[in-house]
Amino acid sequence: MGGMQVFTFLGGIGLFLLGMRLMSDGLRAAAGGALRDILAASTRSRLRGLFSGVLITAAVQSSSAVIFATVGFVNAGLLTLTQAIGVIYGASLGTTLTSWIVALIGFNVDLQALALPAVGIGMGLRVVAGSRRRQALGDAIAGLGLFFLGLDILRGTFADLGDPGMLAVLAGYGVLSLLLFVAIGMVLTTLTQSSSAALAITLTAAAGGLVPEQAAAATVIGAAVGTTSTAVFATLGATANAQRTASAQVIFNTVAGMAALAALVPLLELAHHIVGWLGLAAHKAVVLAVFHTLMMLLGLALMWPATPRLVAWLERRFRRGDDGHSRPRYLDDNVLATPALALDAARLEAERTGAIARGMVTAAISGGGPAQREWLEGEYRVLEQLTLTINEFANRIERSQSDPAFANSLAHLLRVTQYQQDMAERAVALAKLDAGGETRIDDPELAAAVDRLLAEAVRGIEATGEDLSAWDRQAVKAVRKGFDRQYQPIKERLLRAGAEGRLPVRRMVAVLDRLSAVRRALDQATKSARYLRKFQNAERELVDSGGADEVGLP
């Protein structure tokens, strides 16, 4: 291969990858929430998850995107690990569609006759379309054209090499040769970060006579195993759910690859028979496409009955990141590529930190000794760090989007976290006020009135933590008004008791400070819940409008 051929080859790969990216991104954005709804519907069973994985991967032509979306759904609690593994199996099976496209279209039609009109139509639609989804559809059509153009260049490059036996020496060492070609497939996929590109290279090289059939099949196996590197690299240091999901993909593809390698000869023979039964031309690329599908079906047959044990094994792993609640539970950089999932993750983490803040305030109101004050200070440090992490995550979402609606939506989230941090500060202050019995009231009747007021505050704070879908704003407002009605008369009674000498002035001031802090905490809890509800509503509007579905490849 001369220097010019090398550059032509690299250009072909570049056009192929660019086309894949445009097509994948465009199809996902054009589909809007439909793909998300399909994935959410897979919660009913592992079998539905399998079909969802096949359907979505075939639609968007990116198994990596489906894996990362699945991670987001697992983190959000919408998919169990068992259901997510079904989606992963389906995504691995769905990615074989690329092999069929290359095999059936790439060698039987004039690709340039398809490519150039597709690019023209797609970009024309992009220019004249008024809606984002139509523009995204234009990107997908143009991407399909670039996909075919890159494939045509690869096909021509390998056809012009002129030495069909140049790799025959490497293919002549039996098992060692097969392992070498498996490694080549893994390296190709890792370098291009796309199993589709590795498969296109392999199938066009085999069709051009550069690679013997068995060696090409081994390279297909390597590409299938190598594609797991994308998920592995992306989930290093991620949440435990992300690591478990990525591990499931690694295990499935590895098992499928090892089984296919062990049964390489009979699988290729079966592929030839299937090609004959289907009435297709016995072209190497077609045989390899059938082999690729058989490999994934073999892996599915082996792993499906073992899935319950796989789930149990994975759930015992990667627990370090879930110990306690000092680390984010839902925030994962992998879901940033899908804004709808990123917004979900941010909201869920904010709900979690809200529960921590409410628990701190209600515990501080109940009172306690030095151990409780130490616990509250520790909780405050945890919440402070989580708040910072949420805010940084929100900033990354905003930076990745050009739509100002995202900034407006995320502004509500930042208000929520600020109110929650203020609540935590009030809880620590309340614990310090209780130190040394400074808020003790000797008058039983007055003490009972203060206790009733504090109980009303606790009821109000707990009411703000109701599930957002069932949150009753009017009920929360009624509790707040009830607290205010009791607050002023009790404040006057405390001032009168201090003036009459029935309550030491120092204690009176401490009790008033305590009630003021509780009132402030209730106010902050109410505002936090209200703005979290606003954030959820804005999030839904973004998803419904399609703005939160414009995604990029992870």
XYZ file of C-alpha atoms in Angstrom:
554
model
C 0.000 0.000 0.000
C 1.576 3.259 -1.157
C 1.490 6.604 0.583
C -1.456 7.885 -1.443
C -3.393 4.711 -0.794
C -2.765 5.086 2.929
C -4.198 8.609 2.920
C -7.149 7.467 0.818
C -7.768 4.626 3.261
C -7.644 6.991 6.253
C -9.951 9.423 4.480
C -12.416 6.635 3.825
C -12.420 5.687 7.507
C -12.870 9.335 8.445
C -15.859 9.774 6.134
C -17.338 6.508 7.394
C -17.011 7.569 11.064
C -18.326 11.068 10.360
C -21.287 9.608 8.510
C -21.994 7.191 11.356
C -21.896 10.013 13.878
C -24.178 12.313 11.890
C -26.582 9.486 11.162
C -26.682 8.283 14.766
C -27.056 11.741 16.302
C -29.603 12.815 13.714
C -31.790 9.736 14.079
C -31.840 10.011 17.865
C -32.727 13.699 17.813
C -35.340 13.229 15.053
C -36.983 10.417 17.003
C -37.255 12.718 20.038
C -38.635 11.029 23.126
C -39.782 7.935 21.220
C -36.540 6.012 21.723
C -36.499 7.038 25.375
C -40.067 5.780 25.747
C -39.160 2.472 24.099
C -36.272 2.007 26.500
C -38.447 2.915 29.491
C -41.049 0.352 28.366
C -38.425 -2.389 28.656
C -38.863 -2.305 32.437
C -41.573 -4.925 32.161
C -39.329 -7.896 31.434
C -35.861 -8.965 30.385
C -37.269 -10.198 27.053
C -38.772 -6.751 26.343
C -35.392 -5.288 27.210
C -33.770 -7.569 24.616
C -36.151 -6.440 21.864
C -35.788 -2.798 22.930
C -32.002 -3.075 22.695
C -32.180 -4.589 19.201
C -34.718 -2.036 17.976
C -32.994 1.077 19.322
C -29.485 -0.005 18.252
C -30.738 -0.829 14.768
C -32.481 2.565 14.645
C -29.631 4.771 15.874
C -26.700 2.634 14.689
C -24.768 3.038 17.932
C -24.603 0.319 20.548
C -22.443 2.606 22.726
C -25.193 5.226 22.840
C -27.716 2.576 23.885
C -25.383 1.278 26.604
C -24.891 4.772 28.057
C -28.625 5.490 27.937
C -29.194 2.187 29.734
C -26.719 3.234 32.421
C -28.745 6.415 32.901
C -31.976 4.473 33.294
C -30.403 2.085 35.800
C -29.050 5.027 37.811
C -32.499 6.617 37.748
C -34.093 3.420 39.029
C -36.190 2.996 35.852
C -34.402 -0.229 34.942
C -33.185 -2.974 37.205
C -29.831 -4.536 36.438
C -31.622 -7.645 35.154
C -33.674 -5.607 32.689
C -30.636 -3.536 31.697
C -28.702 -6.697 30.868
C -31.513 -7.661 28.492
C -31.065 -4.304 26.735
C -27.303 -4.926 26.525
C -27.835 -8.316 24.903
C -30.176 -6.669 22.413
C -27.738 -3.829 21.686
C -24.986 -6.338 20.885
C -27.334 -8.221 18.568
C -28.629 -5.003 16.981
C -25.150 -3.824 16.035
C -24.927 -6.687 13.511
C -27.178 -4.599 11.239
C -24.099 -2.620 10.196
C -22.545 -5.817 8.813
C -25.689 -6.502 6.793
C -25.755 -2.960 5.382
C -22.123 -3.223 4.312
C -22.558 -6.703 2.886
C -25.845 -6.261 1.026
C -25.544 -2.662 -0.160
C -21.822 -1.990 -0.195
C -21.031 -4.527 -2.940
C -24.218 -4.646 -4.960
C -25.045 -1.032 -5.829
C -23.300 2.103 -7.049
C -22.578 3.718 -3.699
C -21.726 7.128 -5.149
C -25.100 7.176 -6.884
C -26.654 6.833 -3.417
C -24.148 8.873 -1.424
C -24.057 12.219 -3.217
C -27.856 12.667 -3.543
C -28.257 11.715 0.126
C -25.708 14.354 1.171
C -27.436 16.966 -1.015
C -30.948 16.133 0.189
C -29.866 15.948 3.820
C -28.070 19.280 3.848
C -30.908 20.883 1.884
C -33.364 19.718 4.516
C -31.011 20.981 7.207
C -30.990 24.463 5.631
C -34.718 24.880 4.932
C -36.213 22.958 7.877
C -37.832 25.079 10.533
C -37.858 22.571 13.377
C -34.987 20.928 15.192
C -36.254 17.448 14.487
C -36.429 18.044 10.727
C -32.940 19.522 10.823
C -31.803 16.418 12.715
C -33.436 14.221 10.068
C -31.455 16.155 7.456
C -28.257 15.424 9.400
C -29.159 11.726 9.458
C -29.757 11.610 5.686
C -26.507 13.475 4.997
C -24.729 11.138 7.413
C -26.061 8.148 5.494
C -24.574 9.637 2.337
C -21.172 10.116 3.973
C -21.438 6.567 5.354
C -21.851 5.205 1.803
C -19.131 7.491 0.437
C -16.626 6.310 3.065
C -17.614 2.700 2.399
C -17.085 3.194 -1.330
C -13.595 4.588 -0.718
C -12.698 1.635 1.532
C -14.028 -0.826 -1.033
C -12.026 0.815 -3.809
C -8.856 0.991 -1.722
C -8.824 -2.730 -0.994
C -9.841 -3.637 -4.555
C -6.863 -1.704 -5.973
C -4.203 -3.342 -3.796
C -3.772 -6.084 -6.342
C -2.246 -8.756 -4.055
C -5.021 -11.053 -2.793
C -2.570 -13.218 -0.908
C -0.529 -10.577 0.864
C -1.804 -11.700 4.314
C -1.738 -15.414 3.486
C 1.505 -15.821 5.407
C -0.011 -14.390 8.586
C -3.064 -16.614 8.144
C -1.040 -19.797 7.835
C -0.208 -20.513 11.497
C -3.420 -22.125 12.652
C -4.716 -21.079 16.064
C -1.967 -18.495 16.548
C -3.020 -16.778 13.315
C -6.641 -16.671 14.431
C -5.644 -15.139 17.758
C -3.553 -12.576 15.891
C -6.545 -11.538 13.767
C -8.754 -11.389 16.861
C -6.214 -8.971 18.322
C -6.233 -6.960 15.084
C -10.022 -6.636 15.329
C -9.777 -5.476 18.944
C -7.100 -2.917 18.097
C -9.067 -1.569 15.125
C -12.171 -1.098 17.269
C -10.251 0.475 20.124
C -8.443 2.915 17.833
C -11.557 3.978 15.925
C -13.846 3.676 18.998
C -16.372 2.122 16.630
C -17.011 -1.548 16.004
C -18.947 -0.496 12.890
C -15.792 1.016 11.387
C -13.767 -2.084 12.249
C -16.436 -4.296 10.678
C -16.554 -2.155 7.525
C -12.767 -2.390 7.176
C -12.829 -6.142 7.749
C -15.668 -6.891 5.361
C -14.291 -4.705 2.562
C -10.803 -6.146 3.047
C -12.175 -9.697 2.885
C -14.283 -8.874 -0.164
C -11.196 -7.427 -1.848
C -9.308 -10.672 -1.285
C -6.855 -9.157 1.154
C -7.913 -11.268 4.149
C -8.830 -14.997 4.050
C -12.325 -15.869 5.225
C -11.373 -17.515 8.530
C -8.978 -14.703 9.369
C -11.705 -12.145 8.600
C -14.137 -14.038 10.835
C -11.563 -13.915 13.635
C -11.232 -10.154 13.081
C -15.039 -9.820 13.375
C -14.792 -11.613 16.721
C -12.067 -9.204 17.828
C -14.205 -6.206 16.794
C -17.111 -7.494 18.882
C -14.885 -7.911 21.945
C -13.041 -4.637 21.323
C -16.239 -2.578 21.238
C -16.561 -3.084 25.001
C -13.507 -0.862 25.497
C -15.643 2.247 24.875
C -17.933 1.440 27.797
C -15.049 0.325 30.024
C -13.058 3.532 29.494
C -16.145 5.684 30.019
C -17.177 4.011 33.282
C -13.806 4.124 35.026
C -14.493 5.903 38.307
C -18.229 6.092 37.495
C -21.131 4.916 39.644
C -21.416 1.284 40.662
C -24.457 0.836 38.405
C -22.470 2.104 35.420
C -19.604 -0.268 36.170
C -21.958 -3.226 36.569
C -23.695 -2.441 33.291
C -20.395 -2.075 31.420
C -19.148 -5.320 32.972
C -22.247 -7.137 31.718
C -21.472 -5.988 28.171
C -17.828 -7.084 28.498
C -18.849 -10.515 29.782
C -21.516 -11.050 27.104
C -19.311 -10.037 24.169
C -16.338 -11.985 25.529
C -18.383 -15.143 26.012
C -19.891 -14.761 22.528
C -16.434 -14.179 21.035
C -14.790 -17.143 22.784
C -17.648 -19.465 21.811
C -17.526 -18.274 18.198
C -13.746 -18.735 18.085
C -14.056 -22.268 19.452
C -16.741 -23.085 16.864
C -15.278 -20.985 14.052
C -15.271 -23.644 11.323
C -18.800 -25.036 11.915
C -20.199 -21.514 12.288
C -18.692 -20.465 8.954
C -20.061 -23.617 7.323
C -23.488 -22.841 8.785
C -23.180 -19.273 7.511
C -22.530 -20.579 3.987
C -25.606 -22.830 4.210
C -27.768 -19.940 5.438
C -26.555 -17.731 2.596
C -27.579 -20.490 0.181
C -30.974 -20.969 1.851
C -31.628 -17.223 1.614
C -30.726 -17.221 -2.059
C -27.979 -14.648 -1.600
C -24.737 -14.499 -3.514
C -22.011 -16.425 -1.671
C -20.012 -13.238 -1.263
C -17.423 -13.177 1.549
C -18.961 -10.034 3.044
C -22.411 -11.647 3.163
C -21.022 -14.816 4.748
C -19.229 -12.713 7.381
C -22.411 -10.728 8.105
C -24.263 -13.996 8.729
C -21.337 -15.219 10.856
C -21.464 -12.019 12.934
C -25.181 -12.546 13.616
C -24.655 -16.221 14.456
C -21.910 -15.280 16.910
C -24.226 -12.921 18.817
C -27.069 -15.450 18.776
C -24.688 -18.079 20.158
C -23.654 -15.698 22.932
C -27.322 -14.994 23.675
C -28.103 -18.721 23.863
C -25.248 -19.240 26.319
C -25.818 -16.168 28.503
C -29.630 -15.986 28.671
C -30.090 -18.882 31.130
C -27.075 -17.713 33.167
C -28.333 -14.135 33.521
C -29.802 -14.468 37.063
C -26.449 -15.734 38.345
C -24.629 -13.009 36.428
C -26.863 -10.360 38.025
C -26.295 -11.761 41.498
C -22.536 -11.821 40.919
C -22.440 -8.252 39.581
C -24.530 -6.897 42.450
C -21.903 -8.174 44.874
C -19.241 -6.227 42.984
C -18.404 -2.514 42.732
C -19.863 -1.743 46.149
C -17.125 0.625 47.221
C -18.684 3.575 45.427
C -22.055 3.040 47.104
C -20.864 2.897 50.727
C -22.738 5.538 52.736
C -24.143 8.528 50.953
C -21.093 10.731 50.658
C -20.809 10.082 46.915
C -23.323 10.959 44.178
C -25.696 8.110 43.494
C -27.218 9.250 40.211
C -24.732 11.646 38.628
C -22.689 9.991 35.910
C -20.773 11.771 33.154
C -21.864 9.055 30.719
C -25.442 10.376 30.691
C -24.312 13.907 29.799
C -24.458 12.828 26.144
C -28.235 12.447 26.538
C -29.520 15.678 28.126
C -32.918 14.220 29.043
C -31.171 11.564 31.147
C -28.716 14.108 32.565
C -31.605 16.302 33.741
C -33.260 13.245 35.290
C -30.046 12.367 37.112
C -29.605 15.916 38.441
C -33.187 16.001 39.713
C -32.887 12.624 41.423
C -29.653 13.669 43.141
C -31.321 16.922 44.270
C -34.236 14.925 45.692
C -31.711 12.812 47.573
C -29.839 15.800 49.017
C -33.208 17.309 49.943
C -33.979 14.219 52.007
C -30.610 14.587 53.754
C -31.281 18.260 54.545
C -34.789 17.551 55.862
C -33.472 14.718 57.993
C -30.868 17.031 59.500
C -33.412 19.727 60.362
C -35.963 17.342 61.893
C -33.206 15.659 63.925
C -31.942 19.042 65.149
C -35.467 20.092 66.164
C -35.875 16.870 68.140
C -32.742 17.751 70.123
C -29.822 15.609 71.195
C -26.428 15.553 72.813
C -22.852 15.991 71.573
C -23.046 12.812 69.464
C -25.911 14.253 67.464
C -24.120 17.559 66.953
C -21.098 15.691 65.647
C -23.334 13.680 63.313
C -24.998 16.853 62.023
C -21.642 18.462 61.301
C -20.603 15.356 59.369
C -23.865 15.379 57.421
C -23.359 19.052 56.612
C -19.948 18.311 55.089
C -21.474 15.500 53.019
C -24.306 17.701 51.782
C -21.937 20.569 51.031
C -19.812 18.311 48.813
C -22.859 16.788 47.099
C -24.286 20.256 46.442
C -21.030 21.323 44.827
C -21.049 18.180 42.675
C -24.657 18.769 41.559
C -23.897 22.373 40.649
C -20.819 21.371 38.647
C -22.860 18.683 36.868
C -25.541 21.278 36.046
C -22.860 23.570 34.623
C -21.599 20.779 32.364
C -25.142 20.186 31.094
C -25.543 23.884 30.343
C -22.176 24.168 28.588
C -23.052 21.260 26.302
C -26.252 22.955 25.085
C -26.900 26.090 23.046
C -30.586 26.336 23.940
C -31.185 29.080 26.575
C -34.104 27.013 27.887
C -31.534 24.735 29.526
C -30.018 27.663 31.435
C -33.465 28.757 32.611
C -34.316 25.236 33.732
C -31.021 24.661 35.528
C -31.351 27.998 37.349
C -34.234 26.394 39.275
C -31.955 23.499 40.229
C -29.256 25.835 41.556
C -31.860 27.565 43.718
C -32.910 24.180 45.080
C -29.393 23.208 46.131
C -28.800 26.613 47.729
C -31.958 26.322 49.828
C -30.977 22.791 50.843
C -27.546 23.944 51.955
C -29.162 26.765 53.961
C -31.404 24.174 55.650
C -28.343 22.155 56.625
C -26.691 25.271 58.073
C -29.828 25.951 60.140
C -29.749 22.390 61.444
C -26.158 22.796 62.683
C -27.066 26.163 64.246
C -30.063 24.600 66.009
C -27.864 21.893 67.505
C -25.473 24.525 68.877
C -28.354 26.506 70.425
C -29.452 23.390 72.309
C -25.994 22.858 73.799
C -25.891 23.185 77.595
C -29.667 23.325 77.989
C -29.855 26.960 76.904
C -33.327 26.431 75.396
C -34.886 24.676 78.403
C -38.276 26.113 79.531
C -39.379 25.385 83.092
C -42.998 26.538 82.609
C -44.833 23.318 81.574
C -47.628 25.099 79.720
C -45.272 27.347 77.769
C -42.930 24.412 77.067
C -45.872 22.377 75.718
C -46.900 25.253 73.431
C -43.364 25.525 72.068
C -43.240 21.747 71.527
C -46.516 21.857 69.579
C -45.113 24.607 67.384
C -41.946 22.594 66.727
C -44.044 19.513 65.907
C -45.994 21.603 63.381
C -42.702 22.697 61.823
C -41.547 19.083 61.550
C -44.842 18.142 59.891
C -44.439 20.985 57.409
C -40.828 20.098 56.574
C -41.726 16.444 56.039
C -44.649 17.484 53.803
C -42.225 19.253 51.468
C -40.530 15.918 50.833
C -43.552 14.256 49.238
C -43.043 12.676 45.822
C -43.049 15.434 43.200
C -45.783 13.775 41.155
C -48.083 13.808 44.223
C -46.767 16.980 45.848
C -49.627 19.112 47.190
C -48.528 22.738 47.214
C -51.750 23.910 48.860
C -51.324 21.431 51.711
C -47.768 22.671 52.293
C -48.957 26.292 52.263
C -51.686 25.396 54.783
C -49.103 23.865 57.141
C -46.902 26.944 56.774
C -49.813 29.285 57.572
C -50.709 27.131 60.568
C -47.146 27.461 61.842
C -47.183 31.254 61.390
C -50.505 31.556 63.233
C -48.984 29.816 66.245
C -45.555 31.450 65.954
C -46.505 35.071 66.744
C -48.608 34.341 69.903
C -45.890 32.041 71.278
C -43.231 34.645 70.549
C -45.256 37.194 72.516
C -45.670 34.752 75.415
C -41.935 34.131 75.503
C -41.196 37.864 75.524
C -43.714 38.389 78.338
C -42.263 35.486 80.333
C -38.806 37.029 79.983
C -40.057 40.469 81.007
C -41.843 39.022 84.050
C -38.809 37.045 85.139
C -40.464 33.642 84.672
C -37.861 32.804 82.001
C -34.234 33.937 82.212
C -33.501 36.471 79.505
C -30.580 34.401 78.186
C -32.845 31.376 77.714
C -35.608 33.515 76.246
C -33.215 34.792 73.589
C -31.970 31.247 72.882
C -35.531 29.901 72.506
C -36.506 32.791 70.231
C -33.378 32.217 68.133
C -34.262 28.540 67.927
C -37.819 29.207 66.778
C -36.571 31.779 64.275
C -34.106 29.233 62.863
C -36.866 26.595 62.641
C -39.149 29.053 60.884
C -36.383 29.898 58.438
C -35.679 26.190 57.808
C -39.371 25.578 57.081
C -39.370 28.486 54.658
C -36.282 27.127 52.897
C -37.736 23.613 52.709
C -40.900 24.996 51.106
C -38.968 27.050 48.545
C -36.657 24.131 47.796
C -39.619 21.862 47.032
C -41.350 24.541 44.960
C -38.312 25.189 42.770
C -37.611 21.476 42.417
C -41.150 21.111 41.070
C -40.475 24.022 38.673
C -37.284 22.284 37.535
C -39.197 19.070 36.887
C -41.851 20.907 34.859
C -39.185 22.726 32.820
C -37.427 19.397 32.239
C -40.649 17.877 30.877
C -41.187 20.839 28.570
C -37.664 20.434 27.180
C -38.216 16.730 26.530
C -41.628 17.304 24.940
C -40.210 20.013 22.661
C -37.348 17.752 21.572
C -34.670 20.075 22.949
C -33.482 17.545 25.508
C -33.177 14.799 22.910
C -30.471 16.435 20.815
C -27.567 14.290 21.809
C -24.006 13.563 20.812
C -22.095 10.344 20.822
C -20.538 9.556 24.219
